[in-house]
PDB file of C-alpha atoms and ligand atoms in Angstrom:
ATOM      1  CA  MET A   1     128.532 110.056 128.561  1.00 91.00           C
ATOM      2  CA  ARG A   2     131.136 107.223 128.166  1.00 95.00           C
ATOM      3  CA  ILE A   3     134.395 107.944 126.233  1.00 97.00           C
ATOM      4  CA  LEU A   4     136.960 105.397 125.098  1.00 98.00           C
ATOM      5  CA  VAL A   5     140.575 106.374 124.945  1.00 98.00           C
ATOM      6  CA  VAL A   6     142.998 104.100 123.217  1.00 98.00           C
ATOM      7  CA  GLU A   7     146.338 105.210 123.865  1.00 97.00           C
ATOM      8  CA  ASP A   8     149.469 102.763 124.601  1.00 96.00           C
ATOM      9  CA  GLU A   9     151.724 105.897 126.473  1.00 94.00           C
ATOM     10  CA  ALA A  10     150.655 105.345 129.910  1.00 95.00           C
ATOM     11  CA  ALA A  11     151.280 109.080 130.606  1.00 92.00           C
ATOM     12  CA  ILE A  12     148.860 110.453 128.024  1.00 93.00           C
ATOM     13  CA  ALA A  13     146.010 107.920 128.708  1.00 95.00           C
ATOM     14  CA  ASP A  14     146.478 108.876 132.331  1.00 93.00           C
ATOM     15  CA  PHE A  15     146.315 112.648 131.670  1.00 91.00           C
ATOM     16  CA  LEU A  16     143.410 112.268 129.443  1.00 94.00           C
ATOM     17  CA  GLU A  17     141.561 109.447 131.795  1.00 94.00           C
ATOM     18  CA  ARG A  18     141.915 111.902 134.745  1.00 92.00           C
ATOM     19  CA  GLY A  19     141.159 115.119 133.262  1.00 92.00           C
ATOM     20  CA  LEU A  20     137.942 113.506 131.440  1.00 94.00           C
ATOM     21  CA  GLU A  21     136.880 112.130 134.612  1.00 93.00           C
ATOM     22  CA  ALA A  22     137.357 115.700 136.403  1.00 89.00           C
ATOM     23  CA  GLU A  23     134.701 116.853 133.320  1.00 88.00           C
ATOM     24  CA  GLY A  24     131.921 114.109 134.384  1.00 91.00           C
ATOM     25  CA  TYR A  25     132.899 111.508 131.690  1.00 94.00           C
ATOM     26  CA  SER A  26     133.171 107.959 132.655  1.00 96.00           C
ATOM     27  CA  VAL A  27     136.316 106.720 130.590  1.00 97.00           C
ATOM     28  CA  THR A  28     137.972 103.711 129.296  1.00 97.00           C
ATOM     29  CA  VAL A  29     141.445 103.360 128.256  1.00 98.00           C
ATOM     30  CA  ALA A  30     142.617 100.120 126.042  1.00 97.00           C
ATOM     31  CA  SER A  31     146.426 100.162 125.819  1.00 97.00           C
ATOM     32  CA  GLU A  32     147.089  97.726 122.650  1.00 97.00           C
ATOM     33  CA  GLY A  33     144.939  98.155 119.158  1.00 96.00           C
ATOM     34  CA  PRO A  34     143.242  95.287 119.335  1.00 97.00           C
ATOM     35  CA  ASP A  35     141.660  95.663 122.586  1.00 97.00           C
ATOM     36  CA  GLY A  36     140.905  99.138 121.576  1.00 97.00           C
ATOM     37  CA  LEU A  37     139.015  97.579 118.428  1.00 96.00           C
ATOM     38  CA  VAL A  38     137.153  94.957 120.978  1.00 96.00           C
ATOM     39  CA  GLU A  39     135.754  97.922 123.181  1.00 96.00           C
ATOM     40  CA  ALA A  40     135.208 100.185 120.324  1.00 95.00           C
ATOM     41  CA  ARG A  41     132.832  97.668 118.292  1.00 92.00           C
ATOM     42  CA  SER A  42     130.987  96.847 121.942  1.00 92.00           C
ATOM     43  CA  GLY A  43     128.844  99.806 120.768  1.00 88.00           C
ATOM     44  CA  ASN A  44     129.332 101.226 124.722  1.00 91.00           C
ATOM     45  CA  PHE A  45     130.858 104.900 123.981  1.00 95.00           C
ATOM     46  CA  ASP A  46     129.419 107.978 123.167  1.00 93.00           C
ATOM     47  CA  LEU A  47     132.744 109.264 121.651  1.00 96.00           C
ATOM     48  CA  LEU A  48     136.425 107.316 120.612  1.00 97.00           C
ATOM     49  CA  ILE A  49     139.865 108.936 121.039  1.00 97.00           C
ATOM     50  CA  LEU A  50     142.351 107.306 119.142  1.00 97.00           C
ATOM     51  CA  ASP A  51     146.104 107.513 119.164  1.00 95.00           C
ATOM     52  CA  LEU A  52     147.329 106.701 115.652  1.00 93.00           C
ATOM     53  CA  MET A  53     150.453 104.640 116.655  1.00 92.00           C
ATOM     54  CA  LEU A  54     149.580 101.640 118.697  1.00 95.00           C
ATOM     55  CA  PRO A  55     150.555  98.088 119.324  1.00 96.00           C
ATOM     56  CA  GLY A  56     149.055  95.460 117.387  1.00 96.00           C
ATOM     57  CA  MET A  57     146.976  97.843 115.122  1.00 95.00           C
ATOM     58  CA  SER A  58     147.072 101.448 114.231  1.00 94.00           C
ATOM     59  CA  GLY A  59     144.126 103.859 115.050  1.00 95.00           C
ATOM     60  CA  ILE A  60     143.697 103.972 111.660  1.00 94.00           C
ATOM     61  CA  GLU A  61     142.898 100.501 110.828  1.00 95.00           C
ATOM     62  CA  ILE A  62     140.538 100.739 114.409  1.00 96.00           C
ATOM     63  CA  LEU A  63     138.704 103.717 112.622  1.00 95.00           C
ATOM     64  CA  LYS A  64     137.860 102.061 109.376  1.00 93.00           C
ATOM     65  CA  SER A  65     136.820  98.779 110.935  1.00 94.00           C
ATOM     66  CA  PHE A  66     134.425 100.805 113.503  1.00 93.00           C
ATOM     67  CA  ARG A  67     133.189 102.788 110.657  1.00 90.00           C
ATOM     68  CA  LYS A  68     131.944  99.597 109.173  1.00 87.00           C
ATOM     69  CA  VAL A  69     129.623  99.176 112.084  1.00 86.00           C
ATOM     70  CA  ASP A  70     129.177 102.683 113.385  1.00 86.00           C
ATOM     71  CA  GLY A  71     128.818 105.658 110.876  1.00 81.00           C
ATOM     72  CA  THR A  72     127.847 108.554 113.396  1.00 83.00           C
ATOM     73  CA  THR A  73     129.692 108.101 116.825  1.00 90.00           C
ATOM     74  CA  PRO A  74     132.197 110.631 117.102  1.00 93.00           C
ATOM     75  CA  VAL A  75     136.190 109.870 116.734  1.00 95.00           C
ATOM     76  CA  ILE A  76     138.981 112.209 117.567  1.00 95.00           C
ATOM     77  CA  LEU A  77     142.482 111.369 116.125  1.00 94.00           C
ATOM     78  CA  LEU A  78     145.479 112.340 117.848  1.00 93.00           C
ATOM     79  CA  THR A  79     148.202 112.843 115.349  1.00 85.00           C
ATOM     80  CA  ALA A  80     151.942 114.122 115.459  1.00 76.00           C
ATOM     81  CA  ARG A  81     151.880 118.101 114.486  1.00 61.00           C
ATOM     82  CA  THR A  82     153.350 117.749 111.524  1.00 66.00           C
ATOM     83  CA  ALA A  83     151.972 114.521 109.745  1.00 72.00           C
ATOM     84  CA  VAL A  84     149.095 116.074 107.268  1.00 75.00           C
ATOM     85  CA  GLU A  85     148.991 112.796 105.254  1.00 79.00           C
ATOM     86  CA  ASP A  86     147.653 111.060 108.672  1.00 80.00           C
ATOM     87  CA  ARG A  87     145.112 113.801 109.278  1.00 78.00           C
ATOM     88  CA  VAL A  88     144.149 113.319 105.634  1.00 80.00           C
ATOM     89  CA  GLU A  89     143.783 109.555 105.583  1.00 85.00           C
ATOM     90  CA  GLY A  90     142.157 109.856 109.108  1.00 86.00           C
ATOM     91  CA  LEU A  91     139.547 112.573 108.285  1.00 83.00           C
ATOM     92  CA  ASP A  92     138.931 110.109 104.656  1.00 84.00           C
ATOM     93  CA  ALA A  93     138.609 107.194 107.138  1.00 88.00           C
ATOM     94  CA  GLY A  94     135.798 108.895 108.883  1.00 88.00           C
ATOM     95  CA  ALA A  95     137.369 110.475 111.631  1.00 91.00           C
ATOM     96  CA  THR A  96     135.233 113.331 112.885  1.00 89.00           C
ATOM     97  CA  ASP A  97     138.279 115.474 114.346  1.00 88.00           C
ATOM     98  CA  TYR A  98     142.090 115.291 115.175  1.00 88.00           C
ATOM     99  CA  ILE A  99     144.140 116.920 117.638  1.00 89.00           C
ATOM    100  CA  PRO A 100     147.781 117.159 117.391  1.00 87.00           C
ATOM    101  CA  LYS A 101     150.028 116.016 119.710  1.00 86.00           C
ATOM    102  CA  PRO A 102     151.111 117.814 121.898  1.00 84.00           C
ATOM    103  CA  PHE A 103     148.241 119.254 122.930  1.00 84.00           C
ATOM    104  CA  ALA A 104     146.504 121.400 125.627  1.00 84.00           C
ATOM    105  CA  PHE A 105     143.829 119.676 127.825  1.00 87.00           C
ATOM    106  CA  GLU A 106     141.619 122.240 127.625  1.00 84.00           C
ATOM    107  CA  GLU A 107     141.449 122.381 123.661  1.00 85.00           C
ATOM    108  CA  LEU A 108     140.893 118.461 123.992  1.00 90.00           C
ATOM    109  CA  ALA A 109     138.384 118.851 126.209  1.00 89.00           C
ATOM    110  CA  ALA A 110     136.372 121.532 124.362  1.00 86.00           C
ATOM    111  CA  ARG A 111     136.291 119.731 121.129  1.00 88.00           C
ATOM    112  CA  VAL A 112     134.957 116.678 123.010  1.00 92.00           C
ATOM    113  CA  ARG A 113     132.266 118.953 124.611  1.00 88.00           C
ATOM    114  CA  ALA A 114     131.590 120.196 120.882  1.00 84.00           C
ATOM    115  CA  HIS A 115     131.286 116.848 119.477  1.00 86.00           C
ATOM    116  CA  LEU A 116     128.721 115.366 122.280  1.00 87.00           C
ATOM    117  CA  ARG A 117     126.491 118.104 121.809  1.00 75.00           C
ATOM    118  CA  ARG A 118     125.898 117.780 118.287  1.00 58.00           C
ATOM    119  CA  PRO A 119     124.919 114.478 116.432  1.00 54.00           C
ATOM    120  CA  ASP A 120     127.841 113.689 114.234  1.00 47.00           C
ATOM    121  CA  GLN A 121     127.125 115.062 110.628  1.00 47.00           C
ATOM    122  CA  GLY A 122     130.085 113.128 108.791  1.00 47.00           C
ATOM    123  CA  GLU A 123     127.428 110.737 107.636  1.00 52.00           C
ATOM    124  CA  ALA A 124     124.775 113.193 106.142  1.00 61.00           C
ATOM    125  CA  THR A 125     124.656 114.381 102.833  1.00 77.00           C
ATOM    126  CA  THR A 126     123.434 117.987 103.904  1.00 85.00           C
ATOM    127  CA  LEU A 127     125.013 120.226 106.581  1.00 89.00           C
ATOM    128  CA  THR A 128     122.940 122.848 107.717  1.00 93.00           C
ATOM    129  CA  VAL A 129     124.179 126.012 109.498  1.00 95.00           C
ATOM    130  CA  GLY A 130     121.635 128.752 110.297  1.00 94.00           C
ATOM    131  CA  ASP A 131     120.231 129.369 107.281  1.00 95.00           C
ATOM    132  CA  ILE A 132     122.788 128.172 105.191  1.00 96.00           C
ATOM    133  CA  GLU A 133     121.922 124.530 103.898  1.00 95.00           C
ATOM    134  CA  LEU A 134     125.142 122.694 101.870  1.00 93.00           C
ATOM    135  CA  ASN A 135     124.426 119.320  99.849  1.00 87.00           C
ATOM    136  CA  LEU A 136     127.668 117.206  99.730  1.00 79.00           C
ATOM    137  CA  LEU A 137     126.300 115.092  97.127  1.00 74.00           C
ATOM    138  CA  LYS A 138     125.102 117.603  94.690  1.00 79.00           C
ATOM    139  CA  ARG A 139     127.638 120.107  95.926  1.00 84.00           C
ATOM    140  CA  THR A 140     125.128 122.756  96.022  1.00 91.00           C
ATOM    141  CA  VAL A 141     124.681 125.731  98.876  1.00 96.00           C
ATOM    142  CA  THR A 142     121.598 127.685  99.485  1.00 96.00           C
ATOM    143  CA  ARG A 143     120.986 130.797 101.884  1.00 96.00           C
ATOM    144  CA  GLY A 144     118.049 131.655 103.040  1.00 93.00           C
ATOM    145  CA  GLY A 145     116.495 129.130 100.195  1.00 93.00           C
ATOM    146  CA  GLN A 146     118.593 130.907  97.534  1.00 95.00           C
ATOM    147  CA  GLU A 147     121.015 129.473  95.404  1.00 95.00           C
ATOM    148  CA  VAL A 148     124.829 129.989  95.920  1.00 96.00           C
ATOM    149  CA  ASN A 149     127.083 129.654  93.214  1.00 95.00           C
ATOM    150  CA  LEU A 150     130.645 128.846  94.822  1.00 93.00           C
ATOM    151  CA  SER A 151     134.018 127.379  93.393  1.00 90.00           C
ATOM    152  CA  ALA A 152     135.146 123.840  94.442  1.00 85.00           C
ATOM    153  CA  ARG A 153     137.685 125.613  96.899  1.00 87.00           C
ATOM    154  CA  GLU A 154     135.165 127.893  98.256  1.00 93.00           C
ATOM    155  CA  PHE A 155     132.454 124.909  98.711  1.00 91.00           C
ATOM    156  CA  ASP A 156     135.256 122.706 100.794  1.00 88.00           C
ATOM    157  CA  LEU A 157     135.948 125.775 102.670  1.00 94.00           C
ATOM    158  CA  LEU A 158     132.278 126.435 103.462  1.00 96.00           C
ATOM    159  CA  ALA A 159     131.611 122.490 104.426  1.00 91.00           C
ATOM    160  CA  TYR A 160     134.762 122.633 106.454  1.00 91.00           C
ATOM    161  CA  MET A 161     133.222 125.627 108.345  1.00 95.00           C
ATOM    162  CA  MET A 162     130.304 124.087 108.462  1.00 93.00           C
ATOM    163  CA  ARG A 163     131.452 120.531 109.852  1.00 87.00           C
ATOM    164  CA  HIS A 164     132.938 123.236 112.675  1.00 90.00           C
ATOM    165  CA  PRO A 165     129.870 125.804 113.501  1.00 91.00           C
ATOM    166  CA  GLY A 166     130.466 128.310 116.064  1.00 92.00           C
ATOM    167  CA  GLN A 167     134.291 127.318 116.851  1.00 91.00           C
ATOM    168  CA  VAL A 168     137.364 129.290 116.151  1.00 93.00           C
ATOM    169  CA  LEU A 169     139.259 127.806 113.045  1.00 94.00           C
ATOM    170  CA  SER A 170     142.887 129.610 112.595  1.00 92.00           C
ATOM    171  CA  ARG A 171     144.411 130.149 109.264  1.00 89.00           C
ATOM    172  CA  GLU A 172     146.915 126.680 110.064  1.00 87.00           C
ATOM    173  CA  GLN A 173     143.877 124.714 110.593  1.00 88.00           C
ATOM    174  CA  LEU A 174     142.191 125.966 107.397  1.00 91.00           C
ATOM    175  CA  LEU A 175     145.150 125.605 105.486  1.00 87.00           C
ATOM    176  CA  SER A 176     145.662 122.002 106.499  1.00 82.00           C
ATOM    177  CA  GLY A 177     142.096 121.133 106.333  1.00 81.00           C
ATOM    178  CA  VAL A 178     140.872 122.683 103.233  1.00 84.00           C
ATOM    179  CA  TRP A 179     144.194 122.966 100.899  1.00 80.00           C
ATOM    180  CA  GLY A 180     145.916 120.192 102.724  1.00 74.00           C
ATOM    181  CA  TYR A 181     149.216 122.452 103.193  1.00 72.00           C
ATOM    182  CA  ASP A 182     150.779 122.002 106.535  1.00 67.00           C
ATOM    183  CA  TYR A 183     152.817 124.895 106.308  1.00 67.00           C
ATOM    184  CA  ASP A 184     152.055 128.283 105.619  1.00 70.00           C
ATOM    185  CA  PRO A 185     152.764 129.203 101.825  1.00 71.00           C
ATOM    186  CA  GLY A 186     153.100 132.835 103.533  1.00 74.00           C
ATOM    187  CA  THR A 187     150.209 134.298 101.149  1.00 75.00           C
ATOM    188  CA  ASN A 188     146.866 135.256 102.390  1.00 85.00           C
ATOM    189  CA  VAL A 189     145.373 132.409 100.514  1.00 89.00           C
ATOM    190  CA  VAL A 190     142.667 131.742 103.496  1.00 92.00           C
ATOM    191  CA  GLY A 191     141.555 135.445 103.936  1.00 93.00           C
ATOM    192  CA  VAL A 192     140.924 135.815 100.055  1.00 93.00           C
ATOM    193  CA  TYR A 193     139.055 133.120  99.687  1.00 94.00           C
ATOM    194  CA  ILE A 194     137.079 134.187 103.230  1.00 97.00           C
ATOM    195  CA  GLN A 195     136.355 137.398 101.176  1.00 96.00           C
ATOM    196  CA  TYR A 196     135.034 135.474  98.256  1.00 96.00           C
ATOM    197  CA  LEU A 197     132.675 133.382 100.777  1.00 97.00           C
ATOM    198  CA  ARG A 198     131.425 136.420 102.621  1.00 96.00           C
ATOM    199  CA  ARG A 199     130.512 138.174  99.143  1.00 96.00           C
ATOM    200  CA  LYS A 200     128.742 135.156  97.559  1.00 96.00           C
ATOM    201  CA  LEU A 201     126.788 134.226 101.280  1.00 96.00           C
ATOM    202  CA  ASN A 202     125.603 138.147 101.038  1.00 94.00           C
ATOM    203  CA  VAL A 203     122.132 137.130  99.959  1.00 92.00           C
ATOM    204  CA  ASP A 204     119.093 139.559 100.993  1.00 87.00           C
ATOM    205  CA  ASP A 205     120.980 141.758 103.239  1.00 86.00           C
ATOM    206  CA  LEU A 206     121.191 139.078 105.532  1.00 92.00           C
ATOM    207  CA  PRO A 207     123.976 139.374 108.158  1.00 94.00           C
ATOM    208  CA  ASP A 208     127.564 138.384 107.407  1.00 95.00           C
ATOM    209  CA  PRO A 209     127.988 134.810 108.738  1.00 96.00           C
ATOM    210  CA  ILE A 210     131.501 134.629 108.806  1.00 97.00           C
ATOM    211  CA  GLU A 211     133.302 136.539 111.981  1.00 96.00           C
ATOM    212  CA  THR A 212     137.094 137.542 112.121  1.00 95.00           C
ATOM    213  CA  LEU A 213     138.805 137.277 115.310  1.00 93.00           C
ATOM    214  CA  ARG A 214     141.635 139.201 114.403  1.00 88.00           C
ATOM    215  CA  SER A 215     144.984 137.496 114.846  1.00 84.00           C
ATOM    216  CA  VAL A 216     143.290 134.119 115.871  1.00 91.00           C
ATOM    217  CA  GLY A 217     140.861 133.482 112.844  1.00 94.00           C
ATOM    218  CA  TYR A 218     137.385 132.750 111.908  1.00 97.00           C
ATOM    219  CA  ARG A 219     134.307 131.471 113.092  1.00 96.00           C
ATOM    220  CA  LEU A 220     131.296 130.295 111.435  1.00 97.00           C
ATOM    221  CA  ARG A 221     128.204 131.495 113.438  1.00 95.00           C
ATOM    222  CA  GLU A 222     125.686 128.929 114.542  1.00 88.00           C
ATOM    223  CA  GLU A 223     122.528 130.643 114.565  1.00 73.00           C
TER     224      GLU A 223
HETATM  225 CA1   CA B 301     151.119 105.527 120.344  1.00 65.29          CA
END
């Protein structure tokens, strides 16, 4: 598996290159935006890791230009921890995922493994996890073939979780990914909506598809 890293900070680029090579990937590093774009568009890579602030061209510009020729290769953005707008813009531009800086290598490696294991569903109109099927265009959901009626927010929450099946999603991650908050409003809005979803997904006595990991987050079961 070949990974392209576009990162201008030599220390981070080095750390990523060594770490990912140790995991068995073949890694190419570009340190400037325009070089990064040429490499990205070469079609030689199975996954891209893009920093946002780069000399010559931003990571978002690379992503947008790349997505015109390739809608499926997973792209992970490295973003500042606080910059919610960057993440939203990045996901809108077709990013598969983002990792806030500073990050632990283990976290990044886990995301890389997850995205390389599963074909990217970013361009698909239908997401399927276990017996749940969600149509992004019609905004419909079925479980075990039965229609489930969700509110707009419940739908967005389920769609977000279905894009990350089997992954533990923290409250903070769900708040930022679904509600667009970069702060915790101090209410238990995530927990409340998870309960709504559980209730509505309780069809035909099928098992609860959402696992709660106390004080860690939530996970949508893959099977
Ligand atoms: Ca940078």
